Amino acid sequence: MNFALSEARRAAIEDEVPIGAVLVIDSEVIGSGHNQPIRLKDPTAHAEILAIRQAATAIGNYRLTGATLYVTIEPCAMCAGAIVNSRIARLVYGATDLRAGAVDTIFQICTSSSLNHQVEVTSGVMAEECRAVMQDFFRKRR
């Protein structure tokens, strides 16, 4: 999660919403990213999506079975869908997202029995640190 927090801080420096993600298989980082929709002019350029794209390219397969994705903030619906579709085994996230959280808060996409894959979810890891990065970012913008 510390690596994901570093990615989130990079996003803040770039004036993007500070969310970071790191994807790991067999204790090896194979993908990482931070929010960049403004810089890349791409509404899909969320931290999770960028980490998933990088990891899929690194292993040469869109199926990331056995992977764990660490994210500083609870993923949105788009990202939760990508996590399921890429067959990530486990999601670990820091702080909940009361407005757009699609893993536990508003929707339960990653654990839905209606979908063809379910993801093991661990929440609240370093939640205070993850929340603080977001709060500091938005406090400075106001």
PDB file of C-alpha atoms in Angstrom:
ATOM      1  CA  MET A   1       0.000   0.000   0.000  1.00  0.00           C
ATOM      2  CA  ASN A   2       2.951   2.311   0.546  1.00  0.00           C
ATOM      3  CA  PHE A   3       3.805   2.027  -3.159  1.00  0.00           C
ATOM      4  CA  ALA A   4       0.183   2.881  -4.053  1.00  0.00           C
ATOM      5  CA  LEU A   5       0.357   5.897  -1.731  1.00  0.00           C
ATOM      6  CA  SER A   6       3.500   7.053  -3.560  1.00  0.00           C
ATOM      7  CA  GLU A   7       1.573   6.823  -6.825  1.00  0.00           C
ATOM      8  CA  ALA A   8      -1.299   8.826  -5.287  1.00  0.00           C
ATOM      9  CA  ARG A   9       1.126  11.555  -4.221  1.00  0.00           C
ATOM     10  CA  ARG A  10       2.476  11.683  -7.788  1.00  0.00           C
ATOM     11  CA  ALA A  11      -1.064  12.307  -9.014  1.00  0.00           C
ATOM     12  CA  ALA A  12      -1.473  15.173  -6.529  1.00  0.00           C
ATOM     13  CA  ILE A  13       1.766  16.761  -7.731  1.00  0.00           C
ATOM     14  CA  GLU A  14       0.358  16.575 -11.272  1.00  0.00           C
ATOM     15  CA  ASP A  15      -2.872  18.209 -10.019  1.00  0.00           C
ATOM     16  CA  GLU A  16      -4.872  15.014 -10.576  1.00  0.00           C
ATOM     17  CA  VAL A  17      -7.160  13.456  -7.967  1.00  0.00           C
ATOM     18  CA  PRO A  18      -4.638  11.548  -5.807  1.00  0.00           C
ATOM     19  CA  ILE A  19      -5.428   7.885  -6.227  1.00  0.00           C
ATOM     20  CA  GLY A  20      -2.692   5.314  -6.732  1.00  0.00           C
ATOM     21  CA  ALA A  21      -2.692   1.642  -7.665  1.00  0.00           C
ATOM     22  CA  VAL A  22      -0.139  -1.156  -7.767  1.00  0.00           C
ATOM     23  CA  LEU A  23      -0.652  -4.635  -9.194  1.00  0.00           C
ATOM     24  CA  VAL A  24       1.402  -7.543  -7.860  1.00  0.00           C
ATOM     25  CA  ILE A  25       1.823 -11.162  -8.945  1.00  0.00           C
ATOM     26  CA  ASP A  26       4.047 -13.518  -6.941  1.00  0.00           C
ATOM     27  CA  SER A  27       5.431 -10.621  -4.868  1.00  0.00           C
ATOM     28  CA  GLU A  28       6.528  -8.781  -8.033  1.00  0.00           C
ATOM     29  CA  VAL A  29       5.116  -5.424  -9.100  1.00  0.00           C
ATOM     30  CA  ILE A  30       3.938  -5.819 -12.683  1.00  0.00           C
ATOM     31  CA  GLY A  31       1.844  -2.682 -12.990  1.00  0.00           C
ATOM     32  CA  SER A  32       1.318   0.646 -11.302  1.00  0.00           C
ATOM     33  CA  GLY A  33      -0.492   3.868 -11.985  1.00  0.00           C
ATOM     34  CA  HIS A  34      -2.028   7.023 -10.672  1.00  0.00           C
ATOM     35  CA  ASN A  35      -4.990   9.041 -11.855  1.00  0.00           C
ATOM     36  CA  GLN A  36      -4.246  10.909 -15.092  1.00  0.00           C
ATOM     37  CA  PRO A  37      -7.532  11.673 -16.873  1.00  0.00           C
ATOM     38  CA  ILE A  38      -6.744  15.400 -17.128  1.00  0.00           C
ATOM     39  CA  ARG A  39      -3.184  15.005 -18.415  1.00  0.00           C
ATOM     40  CA  LEU A  40      -4.051  12.198 -20.818  1.00  0.00           C
ATOM     41  CA  LYS A  41      -7.436  13.693 -21.786  1.00  0.00           C
ATOM     42  CA  ASP A  42      -8.903  10.267 -21.146  1.00  0.00           C
ATOM     43  CA  PRO A  43     -11.828   9.684 -18.785  1.00  0.00           C
ATOM     44  CA  THR A  44     -10.724   6.062 -18.362  1.00  0.00           C
ATOM     45  CA  ALA A  45      -7.224   6.974 -17.155  1.00  0.00           C
ATOM     46  CA  HIS A  46      -7.881   6.025 -13.540  1.00  0.00           C
ATOM     47  CA  ALA A  47      -5.064   4.590 -11.441  1.00  0.00           C
ATOM     48  CA  GLU A  48      -6.531   1.086 -11.496  1.00  0.00           C
ATOM     49  CA  ILE A  49      -7.071   1.029 -15.263  1.00  0.00           C
ATOM     50  CA  LEU A  50      -3.530   2.241 -15.950  1.00  0.00           C
ATOM     51  CA  ALA A  51      -2.049  -0.368 -13.573  1.00  0.00           C
ATOM     52  CA  ILE A  52      -4.149  -3.121 -15.170  1.00  0.00           C
ATOM     53  CA  ARG A  53      -3.116  -2.075 -18.698  1.00  0.00           C
ATOM     54  CA  GLN A  54       0.560  -2.013 -17.727  1.00  0.00           C
ATOM     55  CA  ALA A  55       0.331  -5.415 -16.029  1.00  0.00           C
ATOM     56  CA  ALA A  56      -1.505  -7.039 -18.936  1.00  0.00           C
ATOM     57  CA  THR A  57       1.139  -5.749 -21.324  1.00  0.00           C
ATOM     58  CA  ALA A  58       3.922  -6.974 -19.024  1.00  0.00           C
ATOM     59  CA  ILE A  59       2.614 -10.547 -18.878  1.00  0.00           C
ATOM     60  CA  GLY A  60       1.128 -10.597 -22.383  1.00  0.00           C
ATOM     61  CA  ASN A  61      -2.357 -11.555 -21.225  1.00  0.00           C
ATOM     62  CA  TYR A  62      -5.482  -9.643 -20.212  1.00  0.00           C
ATOM     63  CA  ARG A  63      -6.244 -12.274 -17.594  1.00  0.00           C
ATOM     64  CA  LEU A  64      -4.386 -11.343 -14.449  1.00  0.00           C
ATOM     65  CA  THR A  65      -5.189 -14.475 -12.475  1.00  0.00           C
ATOM     66  CA  GLY A  66      -3.325 -14.722  -9.206  1.00  0.00           C
ATOM     67  CA  ALA A  67      -2.800 -10.946  -9.068  1.00  0.00           C
ATOM     68  CA  THR A  68      -3.429  -8.612  -6.152  1.00  0.00           C
ATOM     69  CA  LEU A  69      -4.339  -4.997  -6.829  1.00  0.00           C
ATOM     70  CA  TYR A  70      -3.584  -2.422  -4.117  1.00  0.00           C
ATOM     71  CA  VAL A  71      -5.524   0.847  -4.429  1.00  0.00           C
ATOM     72  CA  THR A  72      -5.596   3.827  -2.087  1.00  0.00           C
ATOM     73  CA  ILE A  73      -9.335   4.518  -2.501  1.00  0.00           C
ATOM     74  CA  GLU A  74     -12.278   2.171  -3.101  1.00  0.00           C
ATOM     75  CA  PRO A  75     -12.640   1.698  -6.875  1.00  0.00           C
ATOM     76  CA  CYS A  76     -15.480   3.235  -8.898  1.00  0.00           C
ATOM     77  CA  ALA A  77     -17.882   1.180 -11.036  1.00  0.00           C
ATOM     78  CA  MET A  78     -15.677   1.403 -14.138  1.00  0.00           C
ATOM     79  CA  CYS A  79     -12.594   0.237 -12.278  1.00  0.00           C
ATOM     80  CA  ALA A  80     -14.431  -2.469 -10.332  1.00  0.00           C
ATOM     81  CA  GLY A  81     -15.717  -3.817 -13.646  1.00  0.00           C
ATOM     82  CA  ALA A  82     -12.206  -3.834 -15.076  1.00  0.00           C
ATOM     83  CA  ILE A  83     -10.945  -5.659 -11.985  1.00  0.00           C
ATOM     84  CA  VAL A  84     -13.561  -8.386 -12.478  1.00  0.00           C
ATOM     85  CA  ASN A  85     -13.005  -8.596 -16.255  1.00  0.00           C
ATOM     86  CA  SER A  86      -9.242  -8.918 -15.852  1.00  0.00           C
ATOM     87  CA  ARG A  87      -9.751 -11.810 -13.383  1.00  0.00           C
ATOM     88  CA  ILE A  88      -7.718 -10.213 -10.609  1.00  0.00           C
ATOM     89  CA  ALA A  89      -7.787 -12.547  -7.610  1.00  0.00           C
ATOM     90  CA  ARG A  90      -7.601 -10.039  -4.785  1.00  0.00           C
ATOM     91  CA  LEU A  91      -8.272  -6.341  -4.248  1.00  0.00           C
ATOM     92  CA  VAL A  92      -6.825  -4.467  -1.282  1.00  0.00           C
ATOM     93  CA  TYR A  93      -7.934  -0.887  -0.826  1.00  0.00           C
ATOM     94  CA  GLY A  94      -7.454   1.852   1.732  1.00  0.00           C
ATOM     95  CA  ALA A  95     -10.281   4.330   2.269  1.00  0.00           C
ATOM     96  CA  THR A  96     -13.895   3.937   1.237  1.00  0.00           C
ATOM     97  CA  ASP A  97     -15.435   6.263  -1.332  1.00  0.00           C
ATOM     98  CA  LEU A  98     -18.842   7.349  -0.090  1.00  0.00           C
ATOM     99  CA  ARG A  99     -19.774   8.986  -3.415  1.00  0.00           C
ATOM    100  CA  ALA A 100     -18.575   6.502  -6.009  1.00  0.00           C
ATOM    101  CA  GLY A 101     -17.357   3.361  -4.251  1.00  0.00           C
ATOM    102  CA  ALA A 102     -18.461   0.331  -6.239  1.00  0.00           C
ATOM    103  CA  VAL A 103     -16.802  -2.452  -4.271  1.00  0.00           C
ATOM    104  CA  ASP A 104     -18.524  -2.162  -0.885  1.00  0.00           C
ATOM    105  CA  THR A 105     -20.155   1.252  -0.447  1.00  0.00           C
ATOM    106  CA  ILE A 106     -22.679   1.855  -3.264  1.00  0.00           C
ATOM    107  CA  PHE A 107     -22.349  -1.322  -5.340  1.00  0.00           C
ATOM    108  CA  GLN A 108     -20.717  -4.673  -4.664  1.00  0.00           C
ATOM    109  CA  ILE A 109     -19.415  -5.355  -8.153  1.00  0.00           C
ATOM    110  CA  CYS A 110     -16.310  -7.339  -7.206  1.00  0.00           C
ATOM    111  CA  THR A 111     -18.216  -9.886  -5.134  1.00  0.00           C
ATOM    112  CA  SER A 112     -21.436 -10.122  -7.146  1.00  0.00           C
ATOM    113  CA  SER A 113     -22.491 -13.719  -7.760  1.00  0.00           C
ATOM    114  CA  SER A 114     -24.227 -12.479 -10.940  1.00  0.00           C
ATOM    115  CA  LEU A 115     -20.851 -11.988 -12.614  1.00  0.00           C
ATOM    116  CA  ASN A 116     -18.499 -14.626 -14.006  1.00  0.00           C
ATOM    117  CA  HIS A 117     -15.694 -13.840 -11.535  1.00  0.00           C
ATOM    118  CA  GLN A 118     -15.576 -12.752  -7.909  1.00  0.00           C
ATOM    119  CA  VAL A 119     -12.672 -10.977  -6.266  1.00  0.00           C
ATOM    120  CA  GLU A 120     -11.451 -11.415  -2.708  1.00  0.00           C
ATOM    121  CA  VAL A 121     -11.664  -7.952  -1.113  1.00  0.00           C
ATOM    122  CA  THR A 122      -9.732  -6.533   1.836  1.00  0.00           C
ATOM    123  CA  SER A 123     -10.645  -2.972   2.799  1.00  0.00           C
ATOM    124  CA  GLY A 124      -9.399  -0.398   5.272  1.00  0.00           C
ATOM    125  CA  VAL A 125      -5.668  -1.039   4.805  1.00  0.00           C
ATOM    126  CA  MET A 126      -3.865   2.170   5.799  1.00  0.00           C
ATOM    127  CA  ALA A 127      -7.244   3.893   5.433  1.00  0.00           C
ATOM    128  CA  GLU A 128      -6.302   6.966   7.450  1.00  0.00           C
ATOM    129  CA  GLU A 129      -3.161   7.607   5.405  1.00  0.00           C
ATOM    130  CA  CYS A 130      -5.063   7.103   2.142  1.00  0.00           C
ATOM    131  CA  ARG A 131      -7.899   9.371   3.251  1.00  0.00           C
ATOM    132  CA  ALA A 132      -5.419  12.057   4.400  1.00  0.00           C
ATOM    133  CA  VAL A 133      -3.835  12.279   0.931  1.00  0.00           C
ATOM    134  CA  MET A 134      -7.272  12.936  -0.586  1.00  0.00           C
ATOM    135  CA  GLN A 135      -8.306  15.400   2.108  1.00  0.00           C
ATOM    136  CA  ASP A 136      -5.053  17.366   1.823  1.00  0.00           C
ATOM    137  CA  PHE A 137      -5.433  17.572  -1.947  1.00  0.00           C
ATOM    138  CA  PHE A 138      -8.977  18.938  -1.817  1.00  0.00           C
ATOM    139  CA  ARG A 139      -8.234  21.254   1.123  1.00  0.00           C
ATOM    140  CA  LYS A 140      -5.476  22.916  -0.932  1.00  0.00           C
ATOM    141  CA  ARG A 141      -7.811  23.337  -3.911  1.00  0.00           C
ATOM    142  CA  ARG A 142     -10.475  25.198  -1.915  1.00  0.00           C
TER     143      ARG A 142
END
